[in-house]
mmCIF file with all atom_site columns, C-alpha atoms in Angstrom:
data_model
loop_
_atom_site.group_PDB
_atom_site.id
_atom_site.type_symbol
_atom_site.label_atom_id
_atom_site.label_alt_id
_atom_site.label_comp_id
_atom_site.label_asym_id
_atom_site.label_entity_id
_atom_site.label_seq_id
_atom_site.pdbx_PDB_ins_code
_atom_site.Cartn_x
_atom_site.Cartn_y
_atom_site.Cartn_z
_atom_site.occupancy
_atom_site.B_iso_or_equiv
_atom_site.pdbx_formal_charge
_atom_site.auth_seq_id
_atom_site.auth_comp_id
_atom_site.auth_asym_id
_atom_site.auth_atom_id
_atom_site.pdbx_PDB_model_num
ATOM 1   C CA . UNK A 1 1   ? 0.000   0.000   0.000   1.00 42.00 ? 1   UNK A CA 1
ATOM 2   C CA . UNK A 1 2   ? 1.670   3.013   -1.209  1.00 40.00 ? 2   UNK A CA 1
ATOM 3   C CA . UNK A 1 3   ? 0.096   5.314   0.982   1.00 43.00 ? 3   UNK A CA 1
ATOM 4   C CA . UNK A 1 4   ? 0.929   3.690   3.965   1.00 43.00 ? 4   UNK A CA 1
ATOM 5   C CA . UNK A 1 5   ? 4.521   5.115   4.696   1.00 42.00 ? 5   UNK A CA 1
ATOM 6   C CA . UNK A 1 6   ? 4.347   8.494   3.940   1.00 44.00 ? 6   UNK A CA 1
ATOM 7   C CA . UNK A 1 7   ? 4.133   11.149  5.758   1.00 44.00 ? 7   UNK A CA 1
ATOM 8   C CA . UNK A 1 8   ? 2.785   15.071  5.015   1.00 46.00 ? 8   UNK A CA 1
ATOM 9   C CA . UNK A 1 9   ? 5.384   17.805  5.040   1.00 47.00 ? 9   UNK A CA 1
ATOM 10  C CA . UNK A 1 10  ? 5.746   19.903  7.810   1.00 51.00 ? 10  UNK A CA 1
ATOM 11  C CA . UNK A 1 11  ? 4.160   22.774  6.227   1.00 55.00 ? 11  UNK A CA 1
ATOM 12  C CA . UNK A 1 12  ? 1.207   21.164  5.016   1.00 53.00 ? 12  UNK A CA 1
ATOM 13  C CA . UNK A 1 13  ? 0.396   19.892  8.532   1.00 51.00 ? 13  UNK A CA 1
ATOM 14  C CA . UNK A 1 14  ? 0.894   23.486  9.890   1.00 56.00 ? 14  UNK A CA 1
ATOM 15  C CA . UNK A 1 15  ? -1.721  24.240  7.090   1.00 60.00 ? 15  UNK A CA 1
ATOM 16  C CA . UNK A 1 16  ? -4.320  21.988  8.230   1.00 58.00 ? 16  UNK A CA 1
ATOM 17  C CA . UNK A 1 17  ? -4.009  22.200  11.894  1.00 60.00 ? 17  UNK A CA 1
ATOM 18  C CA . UNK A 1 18  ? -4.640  26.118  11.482  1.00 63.00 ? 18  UNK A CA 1
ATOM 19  C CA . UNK A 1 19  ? -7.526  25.497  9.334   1.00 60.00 ? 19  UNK A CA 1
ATOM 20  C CA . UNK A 1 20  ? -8.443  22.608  12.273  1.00 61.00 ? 20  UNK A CA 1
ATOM 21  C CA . UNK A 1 21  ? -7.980  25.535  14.447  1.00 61.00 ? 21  UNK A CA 1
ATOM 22  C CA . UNK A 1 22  ? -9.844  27.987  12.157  1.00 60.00 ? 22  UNK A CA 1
ATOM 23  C CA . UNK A 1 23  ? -13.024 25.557  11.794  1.00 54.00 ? 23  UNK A CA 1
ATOM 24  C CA . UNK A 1 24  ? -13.021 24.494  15.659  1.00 57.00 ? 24  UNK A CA 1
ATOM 25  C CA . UNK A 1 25  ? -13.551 28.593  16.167  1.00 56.00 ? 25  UNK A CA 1
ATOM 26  C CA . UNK A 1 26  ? -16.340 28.933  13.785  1.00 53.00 ? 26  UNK A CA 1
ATOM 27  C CA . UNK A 1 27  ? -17.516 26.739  15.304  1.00 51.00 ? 27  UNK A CA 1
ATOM 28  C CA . UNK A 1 28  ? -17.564 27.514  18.780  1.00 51.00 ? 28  UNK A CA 1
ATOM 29  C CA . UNK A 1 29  ? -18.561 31.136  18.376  1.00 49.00 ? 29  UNK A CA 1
ATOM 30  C CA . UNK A 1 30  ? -22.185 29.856  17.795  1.00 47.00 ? 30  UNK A CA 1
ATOM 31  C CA . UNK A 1 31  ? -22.277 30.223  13.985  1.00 53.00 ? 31  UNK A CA 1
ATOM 32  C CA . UNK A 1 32  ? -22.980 27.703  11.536  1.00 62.00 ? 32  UNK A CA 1
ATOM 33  C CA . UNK A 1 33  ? -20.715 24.992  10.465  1.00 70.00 ? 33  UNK A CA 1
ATOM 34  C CA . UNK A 1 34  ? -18.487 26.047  7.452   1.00 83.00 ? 34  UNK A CA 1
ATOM 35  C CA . UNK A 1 35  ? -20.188 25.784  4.429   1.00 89.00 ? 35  UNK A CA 1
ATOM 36  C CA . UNK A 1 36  ? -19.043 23.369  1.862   1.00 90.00 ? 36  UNK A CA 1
ATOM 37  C CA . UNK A 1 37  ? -19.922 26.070  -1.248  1.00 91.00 ? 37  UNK A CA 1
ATOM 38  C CA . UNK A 1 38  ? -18.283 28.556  0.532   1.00 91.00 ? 38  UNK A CA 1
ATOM 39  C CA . UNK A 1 39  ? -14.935 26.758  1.512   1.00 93.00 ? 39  UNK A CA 1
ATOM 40  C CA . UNK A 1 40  ? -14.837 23.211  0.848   1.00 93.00 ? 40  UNK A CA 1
ATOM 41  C CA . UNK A 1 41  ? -11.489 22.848  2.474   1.00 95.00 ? 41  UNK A CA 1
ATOM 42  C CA . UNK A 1 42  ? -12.285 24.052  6.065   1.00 95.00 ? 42  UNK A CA 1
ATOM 43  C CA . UNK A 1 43  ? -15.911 22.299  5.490   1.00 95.00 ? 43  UNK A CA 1
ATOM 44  C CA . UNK A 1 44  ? -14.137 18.633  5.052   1.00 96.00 ? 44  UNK A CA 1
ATOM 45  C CA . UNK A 1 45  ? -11.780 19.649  8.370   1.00 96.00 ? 45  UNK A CA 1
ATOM 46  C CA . UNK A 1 46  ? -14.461 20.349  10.305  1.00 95.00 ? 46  UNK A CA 1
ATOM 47  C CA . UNK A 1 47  ? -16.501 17.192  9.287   1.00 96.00 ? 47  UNK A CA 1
ATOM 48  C CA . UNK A 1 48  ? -13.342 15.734  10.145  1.00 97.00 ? 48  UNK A CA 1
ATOM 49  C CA . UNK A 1 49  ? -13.261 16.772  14.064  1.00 96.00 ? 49  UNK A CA 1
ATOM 50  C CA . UNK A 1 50  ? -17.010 16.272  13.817  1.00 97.00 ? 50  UNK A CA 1
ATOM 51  C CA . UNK A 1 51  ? -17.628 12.821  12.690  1.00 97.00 ? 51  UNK A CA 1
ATOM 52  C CA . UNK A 1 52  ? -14.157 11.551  11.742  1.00 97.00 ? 52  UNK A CA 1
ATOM 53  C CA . UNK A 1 53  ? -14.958 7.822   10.985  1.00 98.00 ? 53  UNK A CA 1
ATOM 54  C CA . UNK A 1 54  ? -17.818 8.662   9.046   1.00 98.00 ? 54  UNK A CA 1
ATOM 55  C CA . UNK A 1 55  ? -15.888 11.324  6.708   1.00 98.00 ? 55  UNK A CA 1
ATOM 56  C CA . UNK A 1 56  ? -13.005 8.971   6.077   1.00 98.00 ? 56  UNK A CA 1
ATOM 57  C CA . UNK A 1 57  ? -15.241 6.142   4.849   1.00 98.00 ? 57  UNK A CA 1
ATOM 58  C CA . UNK A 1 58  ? -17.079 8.343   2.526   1.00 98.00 ? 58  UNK A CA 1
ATOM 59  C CA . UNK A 1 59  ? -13.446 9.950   1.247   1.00 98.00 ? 59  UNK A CA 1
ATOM 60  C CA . UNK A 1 60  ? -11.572 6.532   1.661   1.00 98.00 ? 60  UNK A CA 1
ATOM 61  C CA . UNK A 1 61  ? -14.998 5.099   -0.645  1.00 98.00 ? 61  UNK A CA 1
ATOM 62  C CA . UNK A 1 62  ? -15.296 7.954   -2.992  1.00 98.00 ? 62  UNK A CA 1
ATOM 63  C CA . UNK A 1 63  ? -11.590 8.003   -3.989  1.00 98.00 ? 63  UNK A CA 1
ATOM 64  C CA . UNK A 1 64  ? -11.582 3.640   -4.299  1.00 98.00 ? 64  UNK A CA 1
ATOM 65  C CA . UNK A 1 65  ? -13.981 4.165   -6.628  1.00 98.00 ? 65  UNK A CA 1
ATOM 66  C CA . UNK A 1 66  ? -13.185 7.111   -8.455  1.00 98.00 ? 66  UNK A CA 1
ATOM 67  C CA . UNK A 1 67  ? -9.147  5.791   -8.618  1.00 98.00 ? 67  UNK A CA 1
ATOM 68  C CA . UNK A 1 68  ? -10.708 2.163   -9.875  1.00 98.00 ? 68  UNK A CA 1
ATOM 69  C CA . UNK A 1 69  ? -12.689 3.899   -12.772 1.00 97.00 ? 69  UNK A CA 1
ATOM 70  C CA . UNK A 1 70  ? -9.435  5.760   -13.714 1.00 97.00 ? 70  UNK A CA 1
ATOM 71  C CA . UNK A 1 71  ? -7.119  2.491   -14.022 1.00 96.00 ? 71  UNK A CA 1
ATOM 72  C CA . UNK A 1 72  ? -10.081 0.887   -15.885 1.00 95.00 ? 72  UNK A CA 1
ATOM 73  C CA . UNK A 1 73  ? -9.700  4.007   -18.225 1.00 93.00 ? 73  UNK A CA 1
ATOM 74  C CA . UNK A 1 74  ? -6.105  3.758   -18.386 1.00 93.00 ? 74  UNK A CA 1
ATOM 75  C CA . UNK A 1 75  ? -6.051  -0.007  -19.285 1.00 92.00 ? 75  UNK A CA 1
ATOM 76  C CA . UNK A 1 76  ? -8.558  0.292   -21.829 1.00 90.00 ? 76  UNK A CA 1
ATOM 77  C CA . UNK A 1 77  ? -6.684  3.422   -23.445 1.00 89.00 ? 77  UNK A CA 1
ATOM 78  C CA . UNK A 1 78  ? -3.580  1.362   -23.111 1.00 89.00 ? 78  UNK A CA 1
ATOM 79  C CA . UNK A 1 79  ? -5.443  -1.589  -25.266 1.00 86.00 ? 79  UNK A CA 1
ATOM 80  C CA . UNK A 1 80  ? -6.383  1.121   -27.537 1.00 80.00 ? 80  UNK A CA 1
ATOM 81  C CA . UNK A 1 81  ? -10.123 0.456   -27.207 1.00 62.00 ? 81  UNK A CA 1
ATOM 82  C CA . UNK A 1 82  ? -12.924 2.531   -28.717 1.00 60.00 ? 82  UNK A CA 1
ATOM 83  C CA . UNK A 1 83  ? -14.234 5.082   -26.223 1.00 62.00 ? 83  UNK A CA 1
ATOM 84  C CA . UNK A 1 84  ? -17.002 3.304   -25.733 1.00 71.00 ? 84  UNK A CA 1
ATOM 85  C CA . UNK A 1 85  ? -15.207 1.167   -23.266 1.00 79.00 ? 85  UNK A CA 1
ATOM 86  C CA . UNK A 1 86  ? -17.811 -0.391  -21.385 1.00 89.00 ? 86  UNK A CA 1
ATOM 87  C CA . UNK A 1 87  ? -16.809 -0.042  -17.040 1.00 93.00 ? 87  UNK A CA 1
ATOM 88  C CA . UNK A 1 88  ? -16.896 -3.543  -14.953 1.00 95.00 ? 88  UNK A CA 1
ATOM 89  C CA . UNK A 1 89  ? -19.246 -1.855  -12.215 1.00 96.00 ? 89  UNK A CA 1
ATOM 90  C CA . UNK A 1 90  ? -18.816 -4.662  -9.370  1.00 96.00 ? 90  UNK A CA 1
ATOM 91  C CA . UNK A 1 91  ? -15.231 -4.329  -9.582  1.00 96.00 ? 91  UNK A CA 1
ATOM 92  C CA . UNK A 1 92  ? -15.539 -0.335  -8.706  1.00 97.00 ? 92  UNK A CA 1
ATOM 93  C CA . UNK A 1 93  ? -17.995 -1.277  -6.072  1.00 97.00 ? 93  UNK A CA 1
ATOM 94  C CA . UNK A 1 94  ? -15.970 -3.768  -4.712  1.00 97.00 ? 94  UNK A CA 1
ATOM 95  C CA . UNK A 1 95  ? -13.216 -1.500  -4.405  1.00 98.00 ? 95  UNK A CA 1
ATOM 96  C CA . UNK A 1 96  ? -15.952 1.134   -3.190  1.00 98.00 ? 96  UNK A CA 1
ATOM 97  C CA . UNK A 1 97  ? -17.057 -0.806  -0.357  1.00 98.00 ? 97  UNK A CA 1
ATOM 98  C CA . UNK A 1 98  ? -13.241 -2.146  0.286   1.00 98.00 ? 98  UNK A CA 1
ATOM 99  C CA . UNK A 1 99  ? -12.203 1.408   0.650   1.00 98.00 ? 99  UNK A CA 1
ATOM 100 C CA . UNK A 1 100 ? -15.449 2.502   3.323   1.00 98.00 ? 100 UNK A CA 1
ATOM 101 C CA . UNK A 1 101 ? -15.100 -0.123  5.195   1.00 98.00 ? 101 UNK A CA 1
ATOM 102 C CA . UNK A 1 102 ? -12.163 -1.793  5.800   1.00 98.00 ? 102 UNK A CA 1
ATOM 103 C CA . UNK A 1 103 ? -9.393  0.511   4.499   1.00 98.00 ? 103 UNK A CA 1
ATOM 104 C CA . UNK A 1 104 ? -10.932 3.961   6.464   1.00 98.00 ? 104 UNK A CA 1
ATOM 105 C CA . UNK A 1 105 ? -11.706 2.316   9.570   1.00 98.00 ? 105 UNK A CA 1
ATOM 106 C CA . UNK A 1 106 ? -8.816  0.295   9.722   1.00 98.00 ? 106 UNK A CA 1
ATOM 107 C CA . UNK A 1 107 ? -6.062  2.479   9.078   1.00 98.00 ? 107 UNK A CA 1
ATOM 108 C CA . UNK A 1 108 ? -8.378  5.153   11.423  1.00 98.00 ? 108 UNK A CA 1
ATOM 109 C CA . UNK A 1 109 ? -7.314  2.881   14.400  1.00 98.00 ? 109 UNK A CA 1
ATOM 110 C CA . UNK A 1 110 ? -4.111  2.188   12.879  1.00 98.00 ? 110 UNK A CA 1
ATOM 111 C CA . UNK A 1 111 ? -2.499  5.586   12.976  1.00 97.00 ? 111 UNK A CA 1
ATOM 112 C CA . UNK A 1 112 ? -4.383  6.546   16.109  1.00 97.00 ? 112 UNK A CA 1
ATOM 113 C CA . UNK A 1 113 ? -2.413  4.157   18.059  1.00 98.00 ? 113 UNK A CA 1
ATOM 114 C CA . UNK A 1 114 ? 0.617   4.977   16.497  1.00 97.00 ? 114 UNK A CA 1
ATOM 115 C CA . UNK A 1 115 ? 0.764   8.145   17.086  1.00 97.00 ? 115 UNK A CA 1
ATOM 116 C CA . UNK A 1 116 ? -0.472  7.658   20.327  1.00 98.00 ? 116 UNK A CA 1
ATOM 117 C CA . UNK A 1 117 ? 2.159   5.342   21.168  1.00 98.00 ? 117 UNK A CA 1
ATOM 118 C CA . UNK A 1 118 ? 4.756   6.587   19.832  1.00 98.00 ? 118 UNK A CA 1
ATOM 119 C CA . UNK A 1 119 ? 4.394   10.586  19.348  1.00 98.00 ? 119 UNK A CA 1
ATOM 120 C CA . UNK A 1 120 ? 6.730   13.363  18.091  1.00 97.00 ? 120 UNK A CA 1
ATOM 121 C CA . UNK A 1 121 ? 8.022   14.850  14.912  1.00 97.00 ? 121 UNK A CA 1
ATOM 122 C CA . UNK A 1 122 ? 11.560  13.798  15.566  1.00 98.00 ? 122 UNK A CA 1
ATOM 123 C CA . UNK A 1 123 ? 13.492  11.648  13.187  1.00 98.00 ? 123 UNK A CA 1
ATOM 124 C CA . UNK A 1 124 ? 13.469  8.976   15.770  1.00 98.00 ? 124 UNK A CA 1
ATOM 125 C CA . UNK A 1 125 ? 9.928   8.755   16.322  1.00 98.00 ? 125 UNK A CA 1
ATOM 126 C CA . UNK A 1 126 ? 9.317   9.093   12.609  1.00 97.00 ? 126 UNK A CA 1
ATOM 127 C CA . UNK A 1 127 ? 11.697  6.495   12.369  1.00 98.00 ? 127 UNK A CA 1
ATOM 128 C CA . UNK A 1 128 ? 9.961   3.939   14.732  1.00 98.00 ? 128 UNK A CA 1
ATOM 129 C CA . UNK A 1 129 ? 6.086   4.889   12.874  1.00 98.00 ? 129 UNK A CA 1
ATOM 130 C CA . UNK A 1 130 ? 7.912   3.693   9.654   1.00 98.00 ? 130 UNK A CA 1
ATOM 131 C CA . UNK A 1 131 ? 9.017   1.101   10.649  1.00 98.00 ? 131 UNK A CA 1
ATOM 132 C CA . UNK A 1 132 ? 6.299   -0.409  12.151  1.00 98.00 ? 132 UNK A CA 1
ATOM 133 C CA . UNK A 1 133 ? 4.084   0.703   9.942   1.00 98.00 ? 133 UNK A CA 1
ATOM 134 C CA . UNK A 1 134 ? 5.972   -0.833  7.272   1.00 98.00 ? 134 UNK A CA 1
ATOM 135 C CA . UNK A 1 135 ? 7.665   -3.789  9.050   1.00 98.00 ? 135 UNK A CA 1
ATOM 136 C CA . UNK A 1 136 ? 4.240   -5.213  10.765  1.00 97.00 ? 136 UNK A CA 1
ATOM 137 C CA . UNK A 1 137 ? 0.681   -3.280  9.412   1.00 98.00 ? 137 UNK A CA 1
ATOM 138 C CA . UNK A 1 138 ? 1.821   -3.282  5.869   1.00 98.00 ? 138 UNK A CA 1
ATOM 139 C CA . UNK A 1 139 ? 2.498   -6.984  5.538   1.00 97.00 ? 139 UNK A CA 1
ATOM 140 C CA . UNK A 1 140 ? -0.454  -7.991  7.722   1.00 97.00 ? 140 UNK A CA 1
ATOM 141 C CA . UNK A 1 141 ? -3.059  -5.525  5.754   1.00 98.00 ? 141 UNK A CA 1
ATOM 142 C CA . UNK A 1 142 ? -2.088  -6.557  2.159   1.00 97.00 ? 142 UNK A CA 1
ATOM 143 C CA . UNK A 1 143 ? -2.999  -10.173 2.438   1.00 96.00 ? 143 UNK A CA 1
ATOM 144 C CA . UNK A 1 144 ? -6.032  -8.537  4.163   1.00 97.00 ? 144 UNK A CA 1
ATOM 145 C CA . UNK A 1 145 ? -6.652  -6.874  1.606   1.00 97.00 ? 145 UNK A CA 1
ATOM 146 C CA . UNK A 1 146 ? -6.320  -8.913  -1.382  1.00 96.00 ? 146 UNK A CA 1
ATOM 147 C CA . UNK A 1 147 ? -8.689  -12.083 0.813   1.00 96.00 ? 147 UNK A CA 1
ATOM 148 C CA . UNK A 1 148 ? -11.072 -9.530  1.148   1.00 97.00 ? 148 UNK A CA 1
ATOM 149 C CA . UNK A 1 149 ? -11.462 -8.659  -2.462  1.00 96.00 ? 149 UNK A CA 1
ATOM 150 C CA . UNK A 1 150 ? -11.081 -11.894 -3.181  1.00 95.00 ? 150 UNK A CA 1
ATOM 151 C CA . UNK A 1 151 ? -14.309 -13.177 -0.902  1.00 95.00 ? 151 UNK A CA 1
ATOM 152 C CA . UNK A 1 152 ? -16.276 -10.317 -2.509  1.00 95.00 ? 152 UNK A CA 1
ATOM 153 C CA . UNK A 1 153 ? -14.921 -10.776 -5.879  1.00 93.00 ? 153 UNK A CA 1
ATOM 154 C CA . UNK A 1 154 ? -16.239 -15.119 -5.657  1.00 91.00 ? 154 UNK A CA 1
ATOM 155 C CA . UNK A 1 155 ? -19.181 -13.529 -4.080  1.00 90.00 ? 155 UNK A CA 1
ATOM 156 C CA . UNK A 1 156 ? -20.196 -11.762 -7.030  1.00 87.00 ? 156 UNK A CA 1
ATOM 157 C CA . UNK A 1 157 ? -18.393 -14.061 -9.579  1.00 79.00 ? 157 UNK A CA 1
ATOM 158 C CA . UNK A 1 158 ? -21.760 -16.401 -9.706  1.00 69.00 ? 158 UNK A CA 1
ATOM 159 C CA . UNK A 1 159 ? -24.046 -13.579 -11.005 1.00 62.00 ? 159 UNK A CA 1
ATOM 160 C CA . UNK A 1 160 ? -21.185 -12.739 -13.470 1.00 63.00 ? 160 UNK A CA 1
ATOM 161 C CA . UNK A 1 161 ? -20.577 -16.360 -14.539 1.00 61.00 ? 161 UNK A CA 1
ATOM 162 C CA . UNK A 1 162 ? -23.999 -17.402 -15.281 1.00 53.00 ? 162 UNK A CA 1
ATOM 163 C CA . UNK A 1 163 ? -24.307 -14.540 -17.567 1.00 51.00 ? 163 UNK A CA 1
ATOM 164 C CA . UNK A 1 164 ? -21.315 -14.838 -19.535 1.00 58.00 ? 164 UNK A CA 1
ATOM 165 C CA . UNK A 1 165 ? -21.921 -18.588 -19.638 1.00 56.00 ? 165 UNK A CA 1
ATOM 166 C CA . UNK A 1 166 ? -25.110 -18.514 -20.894 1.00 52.00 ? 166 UNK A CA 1
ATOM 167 C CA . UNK A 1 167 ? -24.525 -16.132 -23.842 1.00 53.00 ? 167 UNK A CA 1
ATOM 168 C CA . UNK A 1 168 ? -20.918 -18.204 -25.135 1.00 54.00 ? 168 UNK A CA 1
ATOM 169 C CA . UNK A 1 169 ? -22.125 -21.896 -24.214 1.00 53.00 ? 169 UNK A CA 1
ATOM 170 C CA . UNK A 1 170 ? -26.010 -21.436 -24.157 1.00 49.00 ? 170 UNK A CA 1
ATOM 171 C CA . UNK A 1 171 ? -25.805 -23.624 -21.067 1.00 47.00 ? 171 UNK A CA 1
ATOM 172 C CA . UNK A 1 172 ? -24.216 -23.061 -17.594 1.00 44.00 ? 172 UNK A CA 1
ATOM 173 C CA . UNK A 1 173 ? -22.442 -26.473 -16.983 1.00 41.00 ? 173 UNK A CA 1
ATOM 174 C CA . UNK A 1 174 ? -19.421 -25.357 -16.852 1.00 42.00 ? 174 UNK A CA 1
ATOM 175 C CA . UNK A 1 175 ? -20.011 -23.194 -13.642 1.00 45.00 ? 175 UNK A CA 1
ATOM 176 C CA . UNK A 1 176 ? -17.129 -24.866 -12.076 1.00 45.00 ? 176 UNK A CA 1
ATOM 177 C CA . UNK A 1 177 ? -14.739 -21.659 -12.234 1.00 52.00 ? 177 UNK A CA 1
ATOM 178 C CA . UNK A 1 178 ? -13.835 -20.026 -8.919  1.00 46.00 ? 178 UNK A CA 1
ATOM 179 C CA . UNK A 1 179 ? -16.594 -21.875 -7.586  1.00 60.00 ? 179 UNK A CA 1
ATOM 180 C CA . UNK A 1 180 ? -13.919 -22.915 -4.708  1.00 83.00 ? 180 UNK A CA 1
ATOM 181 C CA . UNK A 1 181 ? -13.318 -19.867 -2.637  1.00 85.00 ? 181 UNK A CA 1
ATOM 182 C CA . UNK A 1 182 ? -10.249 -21.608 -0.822  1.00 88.00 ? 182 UNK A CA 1
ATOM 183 C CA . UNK A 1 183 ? -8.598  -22.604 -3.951  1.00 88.00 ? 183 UNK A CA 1
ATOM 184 C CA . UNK A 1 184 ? -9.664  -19.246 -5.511  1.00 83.00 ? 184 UNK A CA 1
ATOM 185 C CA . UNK A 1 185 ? -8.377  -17.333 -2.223  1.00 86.00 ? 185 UNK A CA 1
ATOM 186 C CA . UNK A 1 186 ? -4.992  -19.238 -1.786  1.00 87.00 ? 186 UNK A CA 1
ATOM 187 C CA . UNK A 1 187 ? -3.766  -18.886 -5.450  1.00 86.00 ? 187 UNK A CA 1
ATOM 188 C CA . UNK A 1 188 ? -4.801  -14.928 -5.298  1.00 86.00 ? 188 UNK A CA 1
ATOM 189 C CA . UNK A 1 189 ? -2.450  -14.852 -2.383  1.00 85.00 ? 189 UNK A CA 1
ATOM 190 C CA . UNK A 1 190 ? 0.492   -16.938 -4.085  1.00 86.00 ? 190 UNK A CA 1
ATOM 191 C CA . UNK A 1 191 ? 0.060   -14.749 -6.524  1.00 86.00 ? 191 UNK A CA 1
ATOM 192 C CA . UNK A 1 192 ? -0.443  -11.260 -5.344  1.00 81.00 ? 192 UNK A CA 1
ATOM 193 C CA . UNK A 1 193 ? 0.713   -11.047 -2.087  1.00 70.00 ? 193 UNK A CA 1
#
């Protein structure tokens, strides 16, 4: 998971701690939330001390999705397909649902306890985040990961099979295919993992 070791600069954690700062004011002072026409920024920082869970499972779902229809795009452009390139919309909302509820709530808890354990900016502390985020979550969450899309990937393969199986073979005999989830789930990790 690329995302997992790295860190913000400096200044952009200045940035959004003064716009935490900023919204937590607004706030306070009896007027309205921040309005998300008027400055979407400070709106999603303030949704963020609000209801933090919540807002990172809608982001962590919204950008699954969104990044899954852009490597779909990318692949097809890359097979130089017409434009017409049709979208495989259970794989997006696989990735959808991965994203809002396992990735957001589990990396939530992650990095809470991480920094609570071991807090500071220092190269040391840094240090002993990366490592540990790297050296123990990483390895763990990947396999997590890929099982997880695998189980709803077999779960949703039936619907898909019988379809495609119908229209080539006119029959659906041959419904054998990744009808195994352990089989289906331990070659995914041989391979992927």
């Amino acid at each position: 998971m690329s995302m997992m070791g790295c860190r913000m600069p400096s200044q952009s954690l200045h940035k959004l701690s003064n716009l935490r700062l900023a919204s937590k004011r607004s706030s306070s002072g009896g007027s309205a939330s921040p309005s998300i026409l008027r400055n979407p920024l400070q709106w999603y920082v303030a949704k963020l001390d609000t209801h933090p869970i919540t807002t990172k499972c809608i982001s962590s779902g919204l950008i699954s999705g969104s990044g899954d229809l852009l490597c779909q795009s990318i692949i097809a452009k890359r097979k130089q397909q017409s434009t017409s390139h049709e979208f495989d919309w259970m794989r997006t909302l696989r990735f959808t649902l991965l994203g809002s509820f396992l990735v957001a709530p589990t990396v939530h808890s992650w990095y809470g306890m991480l920094m609570s354990r071991i807090p500071g900016t220092s190269l040391a502390a840094i240090g002993k985040r990366l490592f540990f985020d790297q050296g123990l979550f990483a390895p763990l969450f990947t396999p997590t990961f890929i099982s997880m899309l695998t189980v709803l990937e077999h779960l949703s393969s039936p619907l898909d099979q019988v379809v495609e199986e119908k229209d080539v073979n006119n029959n659906d005999s041959n419904n054998h295919n990744n009808s195994d989830l352990l089989t289906h789930l331990t070659d995914r990790l041989k391979n992927d993992a």
